[in-house]
C-alpha atoms as a PDB file:
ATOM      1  CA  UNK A   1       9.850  55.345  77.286  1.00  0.00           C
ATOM      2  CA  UNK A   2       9.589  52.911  80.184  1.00  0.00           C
ATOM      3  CA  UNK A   3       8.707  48.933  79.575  1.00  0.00           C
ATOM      4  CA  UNK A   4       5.512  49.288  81.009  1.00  0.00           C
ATOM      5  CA  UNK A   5       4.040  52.176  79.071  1.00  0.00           C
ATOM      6  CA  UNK A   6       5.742  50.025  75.667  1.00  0.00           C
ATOM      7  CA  UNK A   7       4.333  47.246  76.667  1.00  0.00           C
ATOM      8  CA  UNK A   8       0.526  48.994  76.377  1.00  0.00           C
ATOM      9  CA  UNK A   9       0.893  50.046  73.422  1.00  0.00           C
ATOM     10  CA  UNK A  10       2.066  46.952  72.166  1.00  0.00           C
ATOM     11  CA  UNK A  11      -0.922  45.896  70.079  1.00  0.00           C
ATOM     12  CA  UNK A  12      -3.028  48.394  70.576  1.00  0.00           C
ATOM     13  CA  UNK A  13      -4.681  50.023  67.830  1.00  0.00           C
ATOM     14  CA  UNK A  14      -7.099  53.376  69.239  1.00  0.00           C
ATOM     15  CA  UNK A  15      -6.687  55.261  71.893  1.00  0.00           C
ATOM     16  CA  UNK A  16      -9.486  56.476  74.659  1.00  0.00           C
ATOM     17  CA  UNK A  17      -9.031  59.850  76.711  1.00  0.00           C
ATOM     18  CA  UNK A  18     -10.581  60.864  79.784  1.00  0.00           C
ATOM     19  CA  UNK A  19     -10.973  64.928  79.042  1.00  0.00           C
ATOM     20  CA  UNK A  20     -10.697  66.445  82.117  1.00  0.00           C
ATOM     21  CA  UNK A  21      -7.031  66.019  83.273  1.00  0.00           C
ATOM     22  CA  UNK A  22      -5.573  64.414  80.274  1.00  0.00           C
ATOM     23  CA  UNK A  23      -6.820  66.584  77.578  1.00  0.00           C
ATOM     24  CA  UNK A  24      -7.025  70.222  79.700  1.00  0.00           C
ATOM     25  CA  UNK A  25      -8.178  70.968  83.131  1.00  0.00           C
ATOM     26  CA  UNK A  26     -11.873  71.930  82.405  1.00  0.00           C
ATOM     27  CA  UNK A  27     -12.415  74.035  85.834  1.00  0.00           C
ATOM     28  CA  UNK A  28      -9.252  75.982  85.575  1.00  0.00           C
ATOM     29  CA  UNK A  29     -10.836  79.419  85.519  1.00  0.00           C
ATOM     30  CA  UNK A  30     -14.037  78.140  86.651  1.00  0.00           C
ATOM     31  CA  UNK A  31     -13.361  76.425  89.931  1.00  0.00           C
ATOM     32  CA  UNK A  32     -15.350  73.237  90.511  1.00  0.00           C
ATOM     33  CA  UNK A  33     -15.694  74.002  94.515  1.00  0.00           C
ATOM     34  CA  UNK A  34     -17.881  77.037  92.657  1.00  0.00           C
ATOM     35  CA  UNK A  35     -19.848  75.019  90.725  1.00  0.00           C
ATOM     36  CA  UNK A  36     -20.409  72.496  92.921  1.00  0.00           C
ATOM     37  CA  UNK A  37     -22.078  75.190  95.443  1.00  0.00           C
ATOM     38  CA  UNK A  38     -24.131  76.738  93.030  1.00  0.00           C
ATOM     39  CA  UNK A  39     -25.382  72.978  92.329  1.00  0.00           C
ATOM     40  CA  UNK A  40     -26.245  72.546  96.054  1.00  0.00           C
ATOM     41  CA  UNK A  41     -27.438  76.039  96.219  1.00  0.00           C
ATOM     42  CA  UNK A  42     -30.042  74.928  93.147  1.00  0.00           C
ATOM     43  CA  UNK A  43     -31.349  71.675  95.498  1.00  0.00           C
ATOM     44  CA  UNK A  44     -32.270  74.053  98.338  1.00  0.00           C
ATOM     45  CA  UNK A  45     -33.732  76.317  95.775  1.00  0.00           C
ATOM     46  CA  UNK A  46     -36.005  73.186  94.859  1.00  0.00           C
ATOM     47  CA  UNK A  47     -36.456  72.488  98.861  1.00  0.00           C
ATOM     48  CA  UNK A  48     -33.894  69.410  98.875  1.00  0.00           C
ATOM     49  CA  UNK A  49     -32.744  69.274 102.395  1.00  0.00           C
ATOM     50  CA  UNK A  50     -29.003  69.218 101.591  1.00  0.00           C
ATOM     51  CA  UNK A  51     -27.263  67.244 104.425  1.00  0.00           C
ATOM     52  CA  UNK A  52     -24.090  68.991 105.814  1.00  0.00           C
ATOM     53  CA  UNK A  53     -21.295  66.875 103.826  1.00  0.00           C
ATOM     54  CA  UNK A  54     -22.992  67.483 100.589  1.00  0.00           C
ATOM     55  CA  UNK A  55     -23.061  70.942 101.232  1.00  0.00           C
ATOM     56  CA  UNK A  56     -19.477  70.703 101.478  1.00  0.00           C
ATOM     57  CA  UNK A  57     -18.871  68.885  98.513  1.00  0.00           C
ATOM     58  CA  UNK A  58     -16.199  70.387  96.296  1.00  0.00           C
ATOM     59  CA  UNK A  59     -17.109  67.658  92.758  1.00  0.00           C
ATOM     60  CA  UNK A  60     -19.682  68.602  90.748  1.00  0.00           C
ATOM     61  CA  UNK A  61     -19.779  65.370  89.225  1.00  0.00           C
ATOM     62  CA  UNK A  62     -20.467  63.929  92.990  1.00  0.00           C
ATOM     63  CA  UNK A  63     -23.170  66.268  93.576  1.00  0.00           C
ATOM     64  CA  UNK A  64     -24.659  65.065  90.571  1.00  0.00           C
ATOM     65  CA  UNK A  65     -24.176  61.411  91.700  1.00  0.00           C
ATOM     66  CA  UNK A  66     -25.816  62.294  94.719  1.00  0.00           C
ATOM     67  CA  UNK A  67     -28.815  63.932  93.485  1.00  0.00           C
ATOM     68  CA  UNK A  68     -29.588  61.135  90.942  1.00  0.00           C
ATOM     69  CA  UNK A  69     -29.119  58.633  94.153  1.00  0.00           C
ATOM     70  CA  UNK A  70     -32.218  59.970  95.710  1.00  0.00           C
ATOM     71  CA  UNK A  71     -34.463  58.941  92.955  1.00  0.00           C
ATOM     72  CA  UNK A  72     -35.971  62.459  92.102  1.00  0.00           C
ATOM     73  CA  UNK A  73     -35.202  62.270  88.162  1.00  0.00           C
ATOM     74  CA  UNK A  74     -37.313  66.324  88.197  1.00  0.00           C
ATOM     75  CA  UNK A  75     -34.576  67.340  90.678  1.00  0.00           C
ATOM     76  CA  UNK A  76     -31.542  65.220  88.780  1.00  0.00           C
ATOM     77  CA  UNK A  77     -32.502  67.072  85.541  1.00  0.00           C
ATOM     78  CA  UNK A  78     -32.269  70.216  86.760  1.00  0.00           C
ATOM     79  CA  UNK A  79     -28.853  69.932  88.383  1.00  0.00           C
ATOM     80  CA  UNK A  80     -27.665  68.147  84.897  1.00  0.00           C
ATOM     81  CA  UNK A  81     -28.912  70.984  82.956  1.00  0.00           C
ATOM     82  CA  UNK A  82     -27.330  73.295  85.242  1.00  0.00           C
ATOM     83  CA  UNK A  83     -24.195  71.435  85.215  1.00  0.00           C
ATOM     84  CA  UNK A  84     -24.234  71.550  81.532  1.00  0.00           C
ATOM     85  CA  UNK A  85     -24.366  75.278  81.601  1.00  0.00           C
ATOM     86  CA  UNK A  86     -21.952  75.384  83.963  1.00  0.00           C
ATOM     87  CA  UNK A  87     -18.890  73.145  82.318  1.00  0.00           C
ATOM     88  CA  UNK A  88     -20.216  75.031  78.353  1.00  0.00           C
ATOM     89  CA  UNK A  89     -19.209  78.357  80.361  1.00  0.00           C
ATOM     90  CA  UNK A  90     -15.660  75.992  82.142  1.00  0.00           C
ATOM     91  CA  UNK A  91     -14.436  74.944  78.386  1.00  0.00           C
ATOM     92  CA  UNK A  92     -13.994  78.931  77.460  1.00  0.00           C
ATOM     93  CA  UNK A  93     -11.170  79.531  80.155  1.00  0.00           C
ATOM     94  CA  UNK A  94     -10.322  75.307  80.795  1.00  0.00           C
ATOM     95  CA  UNK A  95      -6.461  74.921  80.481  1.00  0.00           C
ATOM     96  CA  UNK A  96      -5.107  72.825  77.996  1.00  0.00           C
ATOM     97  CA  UNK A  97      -2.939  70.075  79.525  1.00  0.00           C
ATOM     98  CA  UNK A  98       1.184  70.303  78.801  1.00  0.00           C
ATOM     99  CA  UNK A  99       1.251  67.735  75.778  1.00  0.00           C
ATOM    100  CA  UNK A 100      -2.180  66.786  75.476  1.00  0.00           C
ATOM    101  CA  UNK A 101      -2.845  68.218  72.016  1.00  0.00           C
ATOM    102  CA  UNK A 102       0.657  66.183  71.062  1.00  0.00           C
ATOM    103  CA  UNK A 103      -1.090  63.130  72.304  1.00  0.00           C
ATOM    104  CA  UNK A 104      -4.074  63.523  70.016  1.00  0.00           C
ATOM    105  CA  UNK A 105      -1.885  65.004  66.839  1.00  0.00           C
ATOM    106  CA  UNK A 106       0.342  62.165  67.125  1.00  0.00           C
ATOM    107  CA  UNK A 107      -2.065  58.879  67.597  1.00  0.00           C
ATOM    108  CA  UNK A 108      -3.367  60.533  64.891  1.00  0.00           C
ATOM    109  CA  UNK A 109      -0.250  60.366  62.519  1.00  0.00           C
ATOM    110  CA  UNK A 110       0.538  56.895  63.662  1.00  0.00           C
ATOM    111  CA  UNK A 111      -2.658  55.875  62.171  1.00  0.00           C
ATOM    112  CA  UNK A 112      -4.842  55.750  65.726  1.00  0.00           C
ATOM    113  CA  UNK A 113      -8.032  56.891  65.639  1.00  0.00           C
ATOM    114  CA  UNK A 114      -8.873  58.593  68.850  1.00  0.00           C
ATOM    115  CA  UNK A 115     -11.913  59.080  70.568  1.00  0.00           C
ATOM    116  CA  UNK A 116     -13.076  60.891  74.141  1.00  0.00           C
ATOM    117  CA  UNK A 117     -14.735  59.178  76.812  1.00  0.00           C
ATOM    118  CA  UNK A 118     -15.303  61.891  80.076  1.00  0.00           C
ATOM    119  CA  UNK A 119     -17.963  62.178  82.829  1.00  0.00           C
ATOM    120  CA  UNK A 120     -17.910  65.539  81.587  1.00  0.00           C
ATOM    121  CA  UNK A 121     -21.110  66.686  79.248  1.00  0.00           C
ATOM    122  CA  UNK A 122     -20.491  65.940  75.386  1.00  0.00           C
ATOM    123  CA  UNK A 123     -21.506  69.295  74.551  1.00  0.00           C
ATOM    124  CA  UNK A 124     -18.456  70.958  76.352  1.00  0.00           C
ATOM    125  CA  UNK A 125     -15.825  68.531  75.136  1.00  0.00           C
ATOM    126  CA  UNK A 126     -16.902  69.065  71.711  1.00  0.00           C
ATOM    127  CA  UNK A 127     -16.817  72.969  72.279  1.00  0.00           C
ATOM    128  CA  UNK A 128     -13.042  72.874  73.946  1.00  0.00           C
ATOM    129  CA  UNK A 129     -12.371  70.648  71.106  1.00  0.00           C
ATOM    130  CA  UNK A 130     -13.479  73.006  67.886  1.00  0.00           C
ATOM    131  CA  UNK A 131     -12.304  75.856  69.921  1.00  0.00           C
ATOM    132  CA  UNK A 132      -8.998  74.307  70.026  1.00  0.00           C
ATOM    133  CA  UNK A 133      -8.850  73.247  66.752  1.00  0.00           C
ATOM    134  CA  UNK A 134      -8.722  69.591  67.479  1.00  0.00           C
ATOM    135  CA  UNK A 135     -12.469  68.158  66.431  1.00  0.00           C
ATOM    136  CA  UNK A 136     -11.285  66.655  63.323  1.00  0.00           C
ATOM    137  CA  UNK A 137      -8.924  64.505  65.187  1.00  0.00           C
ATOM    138  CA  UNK A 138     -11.414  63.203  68.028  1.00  0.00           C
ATOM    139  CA  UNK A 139     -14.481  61.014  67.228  1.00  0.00           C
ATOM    140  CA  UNK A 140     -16.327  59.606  68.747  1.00  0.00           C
ATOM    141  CA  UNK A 141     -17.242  62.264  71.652  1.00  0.00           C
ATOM    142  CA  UNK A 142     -18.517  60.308  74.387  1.00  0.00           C
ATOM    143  CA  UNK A 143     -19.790  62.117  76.960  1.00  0.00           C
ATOM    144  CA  UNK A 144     -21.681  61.646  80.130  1.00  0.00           C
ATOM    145  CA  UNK A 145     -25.633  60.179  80.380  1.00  0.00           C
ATOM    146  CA  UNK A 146     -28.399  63.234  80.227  1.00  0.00           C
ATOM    147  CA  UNK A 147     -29.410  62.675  83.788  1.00  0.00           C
ATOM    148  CA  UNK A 148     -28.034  59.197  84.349  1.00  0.00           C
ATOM    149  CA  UNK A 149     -25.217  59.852  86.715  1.00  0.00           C
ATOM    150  CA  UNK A 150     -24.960  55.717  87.031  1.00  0.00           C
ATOM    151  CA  UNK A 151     -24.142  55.258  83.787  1.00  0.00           C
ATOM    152  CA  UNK A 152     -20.564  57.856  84.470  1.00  0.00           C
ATOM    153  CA  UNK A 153     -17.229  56.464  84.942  1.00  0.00           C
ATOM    154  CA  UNK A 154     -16.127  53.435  86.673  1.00  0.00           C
ATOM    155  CA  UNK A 155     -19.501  52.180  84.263  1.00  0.00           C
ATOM    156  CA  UNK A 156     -17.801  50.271  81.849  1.00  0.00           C
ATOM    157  CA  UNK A 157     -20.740  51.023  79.114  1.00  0.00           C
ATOM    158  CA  UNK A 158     -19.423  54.655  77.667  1.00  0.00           C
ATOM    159  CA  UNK A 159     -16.156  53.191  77.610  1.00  0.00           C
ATOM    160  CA  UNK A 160     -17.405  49.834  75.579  1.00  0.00           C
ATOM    161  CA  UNK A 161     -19.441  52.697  73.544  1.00  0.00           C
ATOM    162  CA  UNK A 162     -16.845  54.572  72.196  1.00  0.00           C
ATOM    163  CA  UNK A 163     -14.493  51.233  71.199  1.00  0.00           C
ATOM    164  CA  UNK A 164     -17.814  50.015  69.333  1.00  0.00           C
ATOM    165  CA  UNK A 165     -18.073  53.449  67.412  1.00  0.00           C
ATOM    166  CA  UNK A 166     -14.652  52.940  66.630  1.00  0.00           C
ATOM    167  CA  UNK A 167     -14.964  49.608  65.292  1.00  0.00           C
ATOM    168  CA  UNK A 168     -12.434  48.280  67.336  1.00  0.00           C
ATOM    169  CA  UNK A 169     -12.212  45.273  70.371  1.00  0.00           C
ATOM    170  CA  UNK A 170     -11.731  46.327  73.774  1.00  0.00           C
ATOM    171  CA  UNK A 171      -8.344  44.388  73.794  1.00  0.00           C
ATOM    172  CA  UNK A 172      -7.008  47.072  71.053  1.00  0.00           C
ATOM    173  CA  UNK A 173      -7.781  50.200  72.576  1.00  0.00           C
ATOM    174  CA  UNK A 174      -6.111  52.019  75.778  1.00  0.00           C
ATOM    175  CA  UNK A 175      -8.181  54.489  78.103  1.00  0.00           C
ATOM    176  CA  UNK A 176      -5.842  57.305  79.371  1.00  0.00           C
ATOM    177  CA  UNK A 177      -7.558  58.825  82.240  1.00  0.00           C
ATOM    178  CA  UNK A 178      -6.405  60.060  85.492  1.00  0.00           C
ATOM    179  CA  UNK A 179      -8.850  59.117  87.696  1.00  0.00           C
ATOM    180  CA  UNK A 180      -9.463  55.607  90.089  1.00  0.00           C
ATOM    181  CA  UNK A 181     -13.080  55.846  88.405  1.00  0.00           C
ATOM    182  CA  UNK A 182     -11.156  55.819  84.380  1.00  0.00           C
ATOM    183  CA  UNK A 183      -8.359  52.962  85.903  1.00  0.00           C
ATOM    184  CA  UNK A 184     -11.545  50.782  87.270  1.00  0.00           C
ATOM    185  CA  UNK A 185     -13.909  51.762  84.091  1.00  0.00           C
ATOM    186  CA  UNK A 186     -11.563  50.682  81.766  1.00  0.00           C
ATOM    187  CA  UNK A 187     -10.324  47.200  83.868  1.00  0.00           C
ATOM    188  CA  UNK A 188     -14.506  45.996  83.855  1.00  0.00           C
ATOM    189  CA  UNK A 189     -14.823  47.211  79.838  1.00  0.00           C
ATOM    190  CA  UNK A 190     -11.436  44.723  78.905  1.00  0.00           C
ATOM    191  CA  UNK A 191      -9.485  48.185  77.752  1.00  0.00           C
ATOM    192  CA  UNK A 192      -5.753  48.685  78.725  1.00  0.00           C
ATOM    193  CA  UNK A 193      -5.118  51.281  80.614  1.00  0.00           C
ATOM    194  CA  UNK A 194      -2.346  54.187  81.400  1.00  0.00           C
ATOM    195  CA  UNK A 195      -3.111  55.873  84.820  1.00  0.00           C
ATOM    196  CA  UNK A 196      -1.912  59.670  83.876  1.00  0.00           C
ATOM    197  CA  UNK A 197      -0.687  61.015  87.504  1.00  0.00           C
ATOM    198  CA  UNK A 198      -1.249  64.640  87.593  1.00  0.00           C
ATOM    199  CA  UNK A 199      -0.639  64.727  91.129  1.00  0.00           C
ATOM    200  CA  UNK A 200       2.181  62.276  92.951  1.00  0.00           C
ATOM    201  CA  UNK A 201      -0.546  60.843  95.263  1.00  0.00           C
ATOM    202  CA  UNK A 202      -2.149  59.072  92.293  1.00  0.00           C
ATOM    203  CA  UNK A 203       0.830  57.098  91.206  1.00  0.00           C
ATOM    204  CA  UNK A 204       0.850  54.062  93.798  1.00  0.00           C
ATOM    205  CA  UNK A 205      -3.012  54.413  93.642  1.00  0.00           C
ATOM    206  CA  UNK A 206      -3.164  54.024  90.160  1.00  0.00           C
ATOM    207  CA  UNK A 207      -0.462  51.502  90.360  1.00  0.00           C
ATOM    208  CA  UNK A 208      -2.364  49.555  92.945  1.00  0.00           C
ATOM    209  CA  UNK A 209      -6.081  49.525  91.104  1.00  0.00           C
ATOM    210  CA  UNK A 210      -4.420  47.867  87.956  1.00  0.00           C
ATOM    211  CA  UNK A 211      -2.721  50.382  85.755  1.00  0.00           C
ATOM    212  CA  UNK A 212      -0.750  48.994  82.904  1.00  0.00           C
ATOM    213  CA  UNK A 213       1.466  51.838  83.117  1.00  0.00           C
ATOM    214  CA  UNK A 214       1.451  55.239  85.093  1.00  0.00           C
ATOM    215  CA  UNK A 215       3.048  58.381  83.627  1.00  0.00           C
ATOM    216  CA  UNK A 216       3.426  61.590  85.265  1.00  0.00           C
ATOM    217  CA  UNK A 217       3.345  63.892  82.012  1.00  0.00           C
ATOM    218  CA  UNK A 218       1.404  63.351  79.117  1.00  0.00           C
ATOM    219  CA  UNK A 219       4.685  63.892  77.421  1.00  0.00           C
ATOM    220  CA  UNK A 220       6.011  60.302  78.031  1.00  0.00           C
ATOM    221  CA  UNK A 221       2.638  58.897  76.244  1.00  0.00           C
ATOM    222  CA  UNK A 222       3.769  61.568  73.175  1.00  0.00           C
ATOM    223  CA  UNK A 223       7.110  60.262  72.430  1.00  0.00           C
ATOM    224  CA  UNK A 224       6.124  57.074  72.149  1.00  0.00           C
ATOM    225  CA  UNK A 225       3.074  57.777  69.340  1.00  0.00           C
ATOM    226  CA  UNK A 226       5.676  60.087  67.723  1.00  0.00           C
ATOM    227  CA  UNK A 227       8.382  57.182  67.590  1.00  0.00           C
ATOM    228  CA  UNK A 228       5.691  54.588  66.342  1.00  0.00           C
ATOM    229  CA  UNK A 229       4.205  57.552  63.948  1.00  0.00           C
ATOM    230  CA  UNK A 230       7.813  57.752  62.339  1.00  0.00           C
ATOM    231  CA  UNK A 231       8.131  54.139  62.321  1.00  0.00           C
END
């Protein structure tokens, strides 16, 4: 257990976690360059003129962003809905993370409630999570705004959402998330946060936008709800 990571716990009394990275990879057998180009291949179905660096995008979540940007809330629908479909179909072949489930058994037994917050649609994190046997250990499910891409991740307010559901202050909880977007969401909502590096290129960046701690395995965050679960 490193200081930093024991010093974020320290107080803390509910834990937040991003799905996509810390809880499984959600486009594992679905890639997201796929989905993101039957997305843009939906906009020039509708006759958006989809400028060359969109077409190229390989985020989903971006081309959403970008469609909801231009202010046609008909057009933004229709790529959410799609979207939707697309990550219900991800969750069936989405790989579970190496010590991910540990995380969620053991904040669990150390008396943590624990709650997801993702850009990713409610509906599919709820699905991985039943299908994985892990719904009665996750609530609230907070998942992204029907059509509202502005409201995603680094938005502070689904973050502030699920610690009000779980009856908690901001200073309590801890987002883990392994995104710039989770590090910056949770730093505006007043929740400590643990930057989970699932590549090495994210561990100065995470460092840099205000981590409290950065781990490289979900693992590390494990141990240390297992020591605090046995007391």
């Amino acid at each position: 257990m490193t200081a930093d990571l024991g010093r974020v716990f320290r107080g803390v009394g509910a834990v937040l976690l991003d799905f996509d990275g810390p809880v499984c990879s959600i486009f594992a057998g679905y890639p997201a360059p796929q989905v993101a180009a039957e997305l843009v291949e939906l906009l020039r179905r509708r006759g958006v003129d989809v400028p060359p660096d969109l077409a190229r995008e390989p985020d989903p979540l971006e081309v959403l962003r970008r469609t909801g940007a231009a202010g046609n809330y008909g057009t933004t629908r229709a790529v959410e809905d799609a979207l939707c479909a697309a990550e219900r179909r991800a969750v069936e072949t989405a790989e579970p993370t190496p010590y991910g489930r540990e995380v969620i058994v053991a904040a669990q037994q150390a008396g943590m409630p624990v709650a997801a917050v993702s850009n990713n649609s409610a509906g599919a994190v709820s699905a991985y999570l039943a299908a994985h046997r892990l719904a009665g250990y996750v609530s609230p499910v907070v998942g992204r705004a029907y059509a509202d891409p502005d409201r995603m991740k680094p938005n502070p307010e689904p973050i502030l959402q699920a610690v009000r559901a779980l009856g908690q202050l901001p200073a309590r909880c801890v987002l883990v998330g392994d995104s710039l977007p989770d590090i910056e969401g949770a730093r505006a909502a007043g929740v400590a946060v643990i930057g989970y590096a699932n590549r090495p290129s994210k561990v100065d960046a995470f460092r840099l936008a205000g981590a409290g701690a950065v781990v490289t395995s979900m693992g590390e965050i494990a141990e240390v709800l297992i020591d605090r679960a046995e007391g």
